[in-house]
mmCIF file of C-alpha atoms in Angstrom:
data_model
loop_
_atom_site.group_PDB
_atom_site.id
_atom_site.type_symbol
_atom_site.label_atom_id
_atom_site.label_comp_id
_atom_site.label_asym_id
_atom_site.label_seq_id
_atom_site.Cartn_x
_atom_site.Cartn_y
_atom_site.Cartn_z
ATOM 1 C CA UNK A 1 154.019 70.292 56.424
ATOM 2 C CA UNK A 2 153.913 67.283 54.106
ATOM 3 C CA UNK A 3 151.391 68.980 51.806
ATOM 4 C CA UNK A 4 153.947 71.683 50.994
ATOM 5 C CA UNK A 5 156.038 69.079 49.182
ATOM 6 C CA UNK A 6 153.313 68.724 46.550
ATOM 7 C CA UNK A 7 153.982 72.157 45.077
ATOM 8 C CA UNK A 8 157.024 74.268 44.319
ATOM 9 C CA UNK A 9 156.980 78.039 44.573
ATOM 10 C CA UNK A 10 159.892 79.461 42.548
ATOM 11 C CA UNK A 11 159.825 82.620 44.655
ATOM 12 C CA UNK A 12 160.422 80.554 47.788
ATOM 13 C CA UNK A 13 163.084 78.383 46.135
ATOM 14 C CA UNK A 14 165.086 81.226 44.583
ATOM 15 C CA UNK A 15 164.440 83.872 47.231
ATOM 16 C CA UNK A 16 166.838 84.741 50.038
ATOM 17 C CA UNK A 17 164.943 82.525 52.487
ATOM 18 C CA UNK A 18 165.112 79.488 50.195
ATOM 19 C CA UNK A 19 167.742 77.660 52.200
ATOM 20 C CA UNK A 20 165.995 78.471 55.482
ATOM 21 C CA UNK A 21 162.516 77.352 54.448
ATOM 22 C CA UNK A 22 163.814 74.554 52.228
ATOM 23 C CA UNK A 23 160.840 75.078 49.890
ATOM 24 C CA UNK A 24 159.080 72.173 51.587
ATOM 25 C CA UNK A 25 162.066 69.811 51.277
ATOM 26 C CA UNK A 26 162.928 67.342 54.015
ATOM 27 C CA UNK A 27 165.845 68.280 56.360
ATOM 28 C CA UNK A 28 168.162 65.786 54.625
ATOM 29 C CA UNK A 29 167.221 67.117 51.190
ATOM 30 C CA UNK A 30 167.690 70.667 52.451
ATOM 31 C CA UNK A 31 171.226 69.782 53.543
ATOM 32 C CA UNK A 32 171.931 68.251 50.156
ATOM 33 C CA UNK A 33 170.623 71.413 48.498
ATOM 34 C CA UNK A 34 173.336 73.334 50.342
ATOM 35 C CA UNK A 35 175.912 70.779 49.155
ATOM 36 C CA UNK A 36 174.690 71.022 45.569
ATOM 37 C CA UNK A 37 174.809 74.816 45.548
ATOM 38 C CA UNK A 38 178.305 74.745 47.046
ATOM 39 C CA UNK A 39 179.453 72.323 44.346
ATOM 40 C CA UNK A 40 178.028 74.486 41.547
ATOM 41 C CA UNK A 41 179.598 77.587 43.082
ATOM 42 C CA UNK A 42 183.003 75.931 42.570
ATOM 43 C CA UNK A 43 182.367 75.404 38.853
ATOM 44 C CA UNK A 44 184.076 78.507 37.478
ATOM 45 C CA UNK A 45 183.253 77.805 33.835
ATOM 46 C CA UNK A 46 179.462 78.196 34.172
ATOM 47 C CA UNK A 47 178.993 80.510 31.191
ATOM 48 C CA UNK A 48 175.501 80.591 29.574
ATOM 49 C CA UNK A 49 177.128 81.298 26.198
ATOM 50 C CA UNK A 50 179.630 78.427 26.484
ATOM 51 C CA UNK A 51 178.212 75.781 28.844
ATOM 52 C CA UNK A 52 180.257 73.130 27.034
ATOM 53 C CA UNK A 53 183.373 74.461 28.790
ATOM 54 C CA UNK A 54 182.122 73.559 32.273
ATOM 55 C CA UNK A 55 183.479 70.537 34.110
ATOM 56 C CA UNK A 56 179.938 69.161 34.310
ATOM 57 C CA UNK A 57 179.444 69.448 30.530
ATOM 58 C CA UNK A 58 179.193 65.664 30.069
ATOM 59 C CA UNK A 59 176.525 65.225 32.766
ATOM 60 C CA UNK A 60 172.776 65.217 32.374
ATOM 61 C CA UNK A 61 170.633 66.812 35.060
ATOM 62 C CA UNK A 62 169.787 63.337 36.319
ATOM 63 C CA UNK A 63 173.519 62.545 36.539
ATOM 64 C CA UNK A 64 174.177 65.757 38.458
ATOM 65 C CA UNK A 65 171.487 64.987 41.044
ATOM 66 C CA UNK A 66 172.183 61.259 41.467
ATOM 67 C CA UNK A 67 174.517 61.624 44.513
ATOM 68 C CA UNK A 68 171.944 63.684 46.426
ATOM 69 C CA UNK A 69 168.647 63.065 48.208
ATOM 70 C CA UNK A 70 165.967 62.012 45.663
ATOM 71 C CA UNK A 71 163.679 64.854 46.760
ATOM 72 C CA UNK A 72 166.082 67.322 45.129
ATOM 73 C CA UNK A 73 165.397 65.691 41.781
ATOM 74 C CA UNK A 74 161.705 64.911 42.253
ATOM 75 C CA UNK A 75 160.548 68.104 43.961
ATOM 76 C CA UNK A 76 163.042 70.752 42.883
ATOM 77 C CA UNK A 77 165.183 70.271 39.769
ATOM 78 C CA UNK A 78 162.780 68.154 37.717
ATOM 79 C CA UNK A 79 159.830 70.584 38.145
ATOM 80 C CA UNK A 80 162.057 73.566 37.347
ATOM 81 C CA UNK A 81 163.665 71.984 34.274
ATOM 82 C CA UNK A 82 160.389 70.614 32.932
ATOM 83 C CA UNK A 83 158.251 73.617 33.912
ATOM 84 C CA UNK A 84 160.518 76.443 32.763
ATOM 85 C CA UNK A 85 162.426 74.804 29.898
ATOM 86 C CA UNK A 86 160.287 71.858 28.795
ATOM 87 C CA UNK A 87 163.308 69.588 29.328
ATOM 88 C CA UNK A 88 163.569 65.920 30.204
ATOM 89 C CA UNK A 89 166.258 65.896 32.952
ATOM 90 C CA UNK A 90 167.249 62.352 32.008
ATOM 91 C CA UNK A 91 168.563 63.499 28.619
ATOM 92 C CA UNK A 92 169.112 67.259 29.056
ATOM 93 C CA UNK A 93 172.545 68.688 29.823
ATOM 94 C CA UNK A 94 173.227 69.948 33.333
ATOM 95 C CA UNK A 95 175.663 72.725 32.368
ATOM 96 C CA UNK A 96 173.239 75.024 30.457
ATOM 97 C CA UNK A 97 170.648 74.654 33.229
ATOM 98 C CA UNK A 98 173.138 75.474 35.991
ATOM 99 C CA UNK A 99 174.713 78.312 33.989
ATOM 100 C CA UNK A 100 171.381 80.005 33.366
ATOM 101 C CA UNK A 101 170.351 79.725 37.017
ATOM 102 C CA UNK A 102 173.697 81.177 38.104
ATOM 103 C CA UNK A 103 173.395 84.054 35.626
ATOM 104 C CA UNK A 104 169.774 84.891 36.537
ATOM 105 C CA UNK A 105 170.199 84.736 40.304
ATOM 106 C CA UNK A 106 167.244 84.554 42.672
ATOM 107 C CA UNK A 107 163.769 85.541 41.519
ATOM 108 C CA UNK A 108 163.802 88.393 44.051
ATOM 109 C CA UNK A 109 166.400 90.123 41.831
ATOM 110 C CA UNK A 110 164.744 89.508 38.435
ATOM 111 C CA UNK A 111 163.829 92.505 36.292
ATOM 112 C CA UNK A 112 161.569 92.718 33.258
ATOM 113 C CA UNK A 113 159.666 95.268 31.205
ATOM 114 C CA UNK A 114 156.849 96.622 33.357
ATOM 115 C CA UNK A 115 154.126 96.061 30.753
ATOM 116 C CA UNK A 116 155.329 92.729 29.371
ATOM 117 C CA UNK A 117 158.182 91.286 27.337
ATOM 118 C CA UNK A 118 156.682 92.684 24.118
ATOM 119 C CA UNK A 119 156.947 96.296 25.364
ATOM 120 C CA UNK A 120 160.079 96.995 23.298
ATOM 121 C CA UNK A 121 158.611 95.443 20.137
ATOM 122 C CA UNK A 122 155.375 97.437 20.539
ATOM 123 C CA UNK A 123 157.328 100.660 21.099
ATOM 124 C CA UNK A 124 159.312 100.091 17.891
ATOM 125 C CA UNK A 125 156.192 99.084 15.952
ATOM 126 C CA UNK A 126 154.463 102.344 16.903
ATOM 127 C CA UNK A 127 157.079 104.238 14.831
ATOM 128 C CA UNK A 128 157.181 101.892 11.835
ATOM 129 C CA UNK A 129 154.936 100.616 9.058
ATOM 130 C CA UNK A 130 154.151 97.128 10.389
ATOM 131 C CA UNK A 131 152.099 94.497 8.576
ATOM 132 C CA UNK A 132 151.167 91.276 10.383
ATOM 133 C CA UNK A 133 149.504 88.093 9.090
ATOM 134 C CA UNK A 134 151.507 88.411 5.863
ATOM 135 C CA UNK A 135 152.637 84.865 4.965
ATOM 136 C CA UNK A 136 156.176 84.418 3.607
ATOM 137 C CA UNK A 137 156.828 81.449 1.332
ATOM 138 C CA UNK A 138 160.496 81.894 0.371
ATOM 139 C CA UNK A 139 163.547 84.052 1.091
ATOM 140 C CA UNK A 140 166.421 84.358 -1.379
ATOM 141 C CA UNK A 141 169.637 86.390 -1.527
ATOM 142 C CA UNK A 142 171.077 87.582 -4.841
ATOM 143 C CA UNK A 143 173.551 90.337 -5.638
ATOM 144 C CA UNK A 144 173.654 91.625 -2.089
ATOM 145 C CA UNK A 145 169.872 92.054 -1.889
ATOM 146 C CA UNK A 146 167.278 89.917 -0.147
ATOM 147 C CA UNK A 147 163.982 88.979 -1.769
ATOM 148 C CA UNK A 148 161.076 88.004 0.452
ATOM 149 C CA UNK A 149 158.390 86.191 -1.530
ATOM 150 C CA UNK A 150 154.726 85.834 -0.579
ATOM 151 C CA UNK A 151 151.339 85.323 -2.315
ATOM 152 C CA UNK A 152 150.925 89.107 -2.200
ATOM 153 C CA UNK A 153 154.146 89.795 -4.083
ATOM 154 C CA UNK A 154 157.885 90.090 -3.511
ATOM 155 C CA UNK A 155 159.641 92.574 -1.245
ATOM 156 C CA UNK A 156 163.296 93.475 -1.896
ATOM 157 C CA UNK A 157 165.532 94.769 0.894
ATOM 158 C CA UNK A 158 169.176 95.082 1.896
ATOM 159 C CA UNK A 159 168.631 92.644 4.775
ATOM 160 C CA UNK A 160 165.937 90.511 6.386
ATOM 161 C CA UNK A 161 165.677 88.934 9.818
ATOM 162 C CA UNK A 162 164.151 85.454 9.971
ATOM 163 C CA UNK A 163 162.822 85.642 13.524
ATOM 164 C CA UNK A 164 161.361 82.137 13.401
ATOM 165 C CA UNK A 165 162.320 78.721 14.823
ATOM 166 C CA UNK A 166 165.215 76.984 13.079
ATOM 167 C CA UNK A 167 163.086 74.387 11.192
ATOM 168 C CA UNK A 168 160.928 77.187 9.761
ATOM 169 C CA UNK A 169 163.987 79.230 8.769
ATOM 170 C CA UNK A 170 165.531 76.198 7.053
ATOM 171 C CA UNK A 171 162.322 75.706 5.073
ATOM 172 C CA UNK A 172 162.183 79.352 3.952
ATOM 173 C CA UNK A 173 165.823 80.046 3.136
ATOM 174 C CA UNK A 174 168.282 77.850 1.245
ATOM 175 C CA UNK A 175 171.292 78.334 3.504
ATOM 176 C CA UNK A 176 174.458 77.552 1.551
ATOM 177 C CA UNK A 177 177.035 77.747 4.348
ATOM 178 C CA UNK A 178 177.670 74.210 5.677
ATOM 179 C CA UNK A 179 178.239 75.345 9.278
ATOM 180 C CA UNK A 180 175.009 77.354 9.296
ATOM 181 C CA UNK A 181 173.043 74.433 7.795
ATOM 182 C CA UNK A 182 174.451 72.109 10.444
ATOM 183 C CA UNK A 183 173.507 74.569 13.183
ATOM 184 C CA UNK A 184 169.899 74.842 11.942
ATOM 185 C CA UNK A 185 169.621 71.067 11.664
ATOM 186 C CA UNK A 186 170.943 70.575 15.213
ATOM 187 C CA UNK A 187 168.462 72.949 16.854
ATOM 188 C CA UNK A 188 165.890 70.891 18.737
ATOM 189 C CA UNK A 189 162.489 71.955 20.043
ATOM 190 C CA UNK A 190 159.774 70.587 22.296
ATOM 191 C CA UNK A 191 156.096 71.436 21.739
ATOM 192 C CA UNK A 192 154.550 73.987 24.093
ATOM 193 C CA UNK A 193 150.936 74.315 25.183
ATOM 194 C CA UNK A 194 149.320 76.987 27.359
ATOM 195 C CA UNK A 195 145.769 77.458 28.570
ATOM 196 C CA UNK A 196 144.587 80.914 29.694
ATOM 197 C CA UNK A 197 141.530 80.834 31.988
ATOM 198 C CA UNK A 198 139.552 84.027 32.668
ATOM 199 C CA UNK A 199 137.722 84.125 36.025
ATOM 200 C CA UNK A 200 135.190 86.540 37.471
ATOM 201 C CA UNK A 201 137.229 86.755 40.665
ATOM 202 C CA UNK A 202 140.797 85.805 41.583
ATOM 203 C CA UNK A 203 141.150 82.309 43.075
ATOM 204 C CA UNK A 204 142.674 81.820 46.507
ATOM 205 C CA UNK A 205 146.127 80.152 46.382
ATOM 206 C CA UNK A 206 146.240 76.726 48.034
ATOM 207 C CA UNK A 207 148.885 77.602 50.600
ATOM 208 C CA UNK A 208 147.453 81.042 51.274
ATOM 209 C CA UNK A 209 150.655 82.856 50.263
ATOM 210 C CA UNK A 210 150.769 85.515 47.496
ATOM 211 C CA UNK A 211 152.781 83.583 44.911
ATOM 212 C CA UNK A 212 152.265 84.053 41.181
ATOM 213 C CA UNK A 213 153.601 80.639 40.081
ATOM 214 C CA UNK A 214 153.434 77.050 41.260
ATOM 215 C CA UNK A 215 155.477 74.227 39.752
ATOM 216 C CA UNK A 216 153.893 70.773 39.943
ATOM 217 C CA UNK A 217 156.333 67.853 40.381
ATOM 218 C CA UNK A 218 155.837 64.862 38.093
ATOM 219 C CA UNK A 219 155.545 62.737 41.222
ATOM 220 C CA UNK A 220 152.273 64.563 42.010
ATOM 221 C CA UNK A 221 150.807 65.000 38.512
ATOM 222 C CA UNK A 222 152.186 63.619 35.259
ATOM 223 C CA UNK A 223 150.282 65.998 32.930
ATOM 224 C CA UNK A 224 150.162 69.377 34.703
ATOM 225 C CA UNK A 225 153.445 71.293 34.992
ATOM 226 C CA UNK A 226 152.891 74.941 35.946
ATOM 227 C CA UNK A 227 150.100 77.133 37.317
ATOM 228 C CA UNK A 228 150.583 80.892 36.978
ATOM 229 C CA UNK A 229 148.326 83.541 38.519
ATOM 230 C CA UNK A 230 148.816 86.287 35.953
ATOM 231 C CA UNK A 231 146.847 88.874 37.944
ATOM 232 C CA UNK A 232 149.424 88.519 40.729
ATOM 233 C CA UNK A 233 152.373 88.612 38.348
ATOM 234 C CA UNK A 234 151.245 92.012 37.062
ATOM 235 C CA UNK A 235 148.009 93.878 37.865
ATOM 236 C CA UNK A 236 147.567 94.907 34.224
ATOM 237 C CA UNK A 237 147.128 91.309 33.100
ATOM 238 C CA UNK A 238 143.447 91.192 34.118
ATOM 239 C CA UNK A 239 140.687 93.773 34.685
ATOM 240 C CA UNK A 240 140.249 94.914 38.274
ATOM 241 C CA UNK A 241 138.682 92.300 40.512
ATOM 242 C CA UNK A 242 139.029 89.471 37.991
ATOM 243 C CA UNK A 243 141.496 86.619 37.683
ATOM 244 C CA UNK A 244 143.642 85.264 34.873
ATOM 245 C CA UNK A 245 145.168 81.815 35.366
ATOM 246 C CA UNK A 246 147.660 80.121 33.042
ATOM 247 C CA UNK A 247 147.920 76.326 32.989
ATOM 248 C CA UNK A 248 150.988 74.768 31.360
ATOM 249 C CA UNK A 249 151.161 70.992 30.948
ATOM 250 C CA UNK A 250 154.316 69.016 31.626
ATOM 251 C CA UNK A 251 156.463 67.962 28.626
ATOM 252 C CA UNK A 252 154.563 64.675 28.570
ATOM 253 C CA UNK A 253 151.251 66.539 28.807
ATOM 254 C CA UNK A 254 152.250 68.839 25.935
ATOM 255 C CA UNK A 255 152.954 65.854 23.716
ATOM 256 C CA UNK A 256 149.702 64.113 24.635
ATOM 257 C CA UNK A 257 147.419 67.165 24.423
ATOM 258 C CA UNK A 258 148.936 69.104 21.516
ATOM 259 C CA UNK A 259 146.518 67.630 18.984
ATOM 260 C CA UNK A 260 143.472 67.320 21.275
ATOM 261 C CA UNK A 261 140.395 69.574 20.823
ATOM 262 C CA UNK A 262 140.525 72.836 22.772
ATOM 263 C CA UNK A 263 137.671 71.908 25.105
ATOM 264 C CA UNK A 264 139.285 68.596 26.009
ATOM 265 C CA UNK A 265 142.601 70.330 26.767
ATOM 266 C CA UNK A 266 140.887 72.895 29.018
ATOM 267 C CA UNK A 267 138.827 70.309 30.901
ATOM 268 C CA UNK A 268 141.705 67.896 31.540
ATOM 269 C CA UNK A 269 144.117 70.548 32.791
ATOM 270 C CA UNK A 270 141.568 72.565 34.795
ATOM 271 C CA UNK A 271 140.321 69.462 36.603
ATOM 272 C CA UNK A 272 143.875 68.625 37.660
ATOM 273 C CA UNK A 273 144.713 72.228 38.586
ATOM 274 C CA UNK A 274 141.702 72.469 40.909
ATOM 275 C CA UNK A 275 143.544 70.168 43.317
ATOM 276 C CA UNK A 276 146.220 72.820 43.784
ATOM 277 C CA UNK A 277 144.039 75.891 43.263
ATOM 278 C CA UNK A 278 140.704 75.569 45.112
ATOM 279 C CA UNK A 279 137.886 77.441 43.441
ATOM 280 C CA UNK A 280 139.138 76.916 39.901
ATOM 281 C CA UNK A 281 136.207 75.521 37.844
ATOM 282 C CA UNK A 282 136.759 72.033 36.499
ATOM 283 C CA UNK A 283 135.231 73.176 33.179
ATOM 284 C CA UNK A 284 135.850 76.940 32.938
ATOM 285 C CA UNK A 285 133.582 78.603 30.364
ATOM 286 C CA UNK A 286 136.157 81.204 29.260
ATOM 287 C CA UNK A 287 139.504 79.764 28.264
ATOM 288 C CA UNK A 288 141.929 80.084 25.374
ATOM 289 C CA UNK A 289 144.372 77.394 24.221
ATOM 290 C CA UNK A 290 147.736 78.434 22.748
ATOM 291 C CA UNK A 291 149.759 75.863 20.790
ATOM 292 C CA UNK A 292 153.427 76.189 19.793
ATOM 293 C CA UNK A 293 154.829 73.351 17.673
ATOM 294 C CA UNK A 294 158.357 74.644 18.236
ATOM 295 C CA UNK A 295 158.026 75.723 21.846
#
């Protein structure tokens, strides 16, 4: 049905029936999807660790899709690249995108920690002395020891891990190795914004199918990128009988809304999401905005 083209369900796209259902693509676009997958299957050098070795290394995602039906770009690759990676397909490299998709396989084969991606960190933290909200102002290395400075004092250790984005690491630590400095300077980031909406009852998905995520093509909405039903993704995400919905703006939406007041962010995204998720309040009373400058 034409309405199915307005949304993209990654489970349908990546699942074993993806080529049969076409994920709402037209018959011609579905045929081109087969051609595209066959072409990528012949690219032997698709290595997520070394995408620069692939024959398509010089192509952007837009270049890669140019020979195929425009629906592949508008309703499939663009929503996936923008929604999952925050990329602009017109300037983002095709090889890393294709290599990661090839390595991950279909969503029906994905595996993750049952209680969330932080399960390992929480398990380790339960056995250690962990202090959070402890600001670090500078990290230095002298005589084989690392000094971590903060307003509360200096900690000395044999090693320290700077588990922060590259611009933050470069500001904390005076890296003397030229190659390492160049690497930190070359790391680029896009801002990331997420809105978590708590509902008294789970909303009914627009298409009536039990999917936890919907990708919104730019052709249908320029600000809203992804809708995730967290209570479907894992039952522990929300109390029994309630709903938890995540709204992620598109890369353009992230840039426009990053500095807006929380209430304005919630209202603008929720009003747009209601088109795809009937029953979602246009101005939900319980919502939390998460901002990541280096998303």
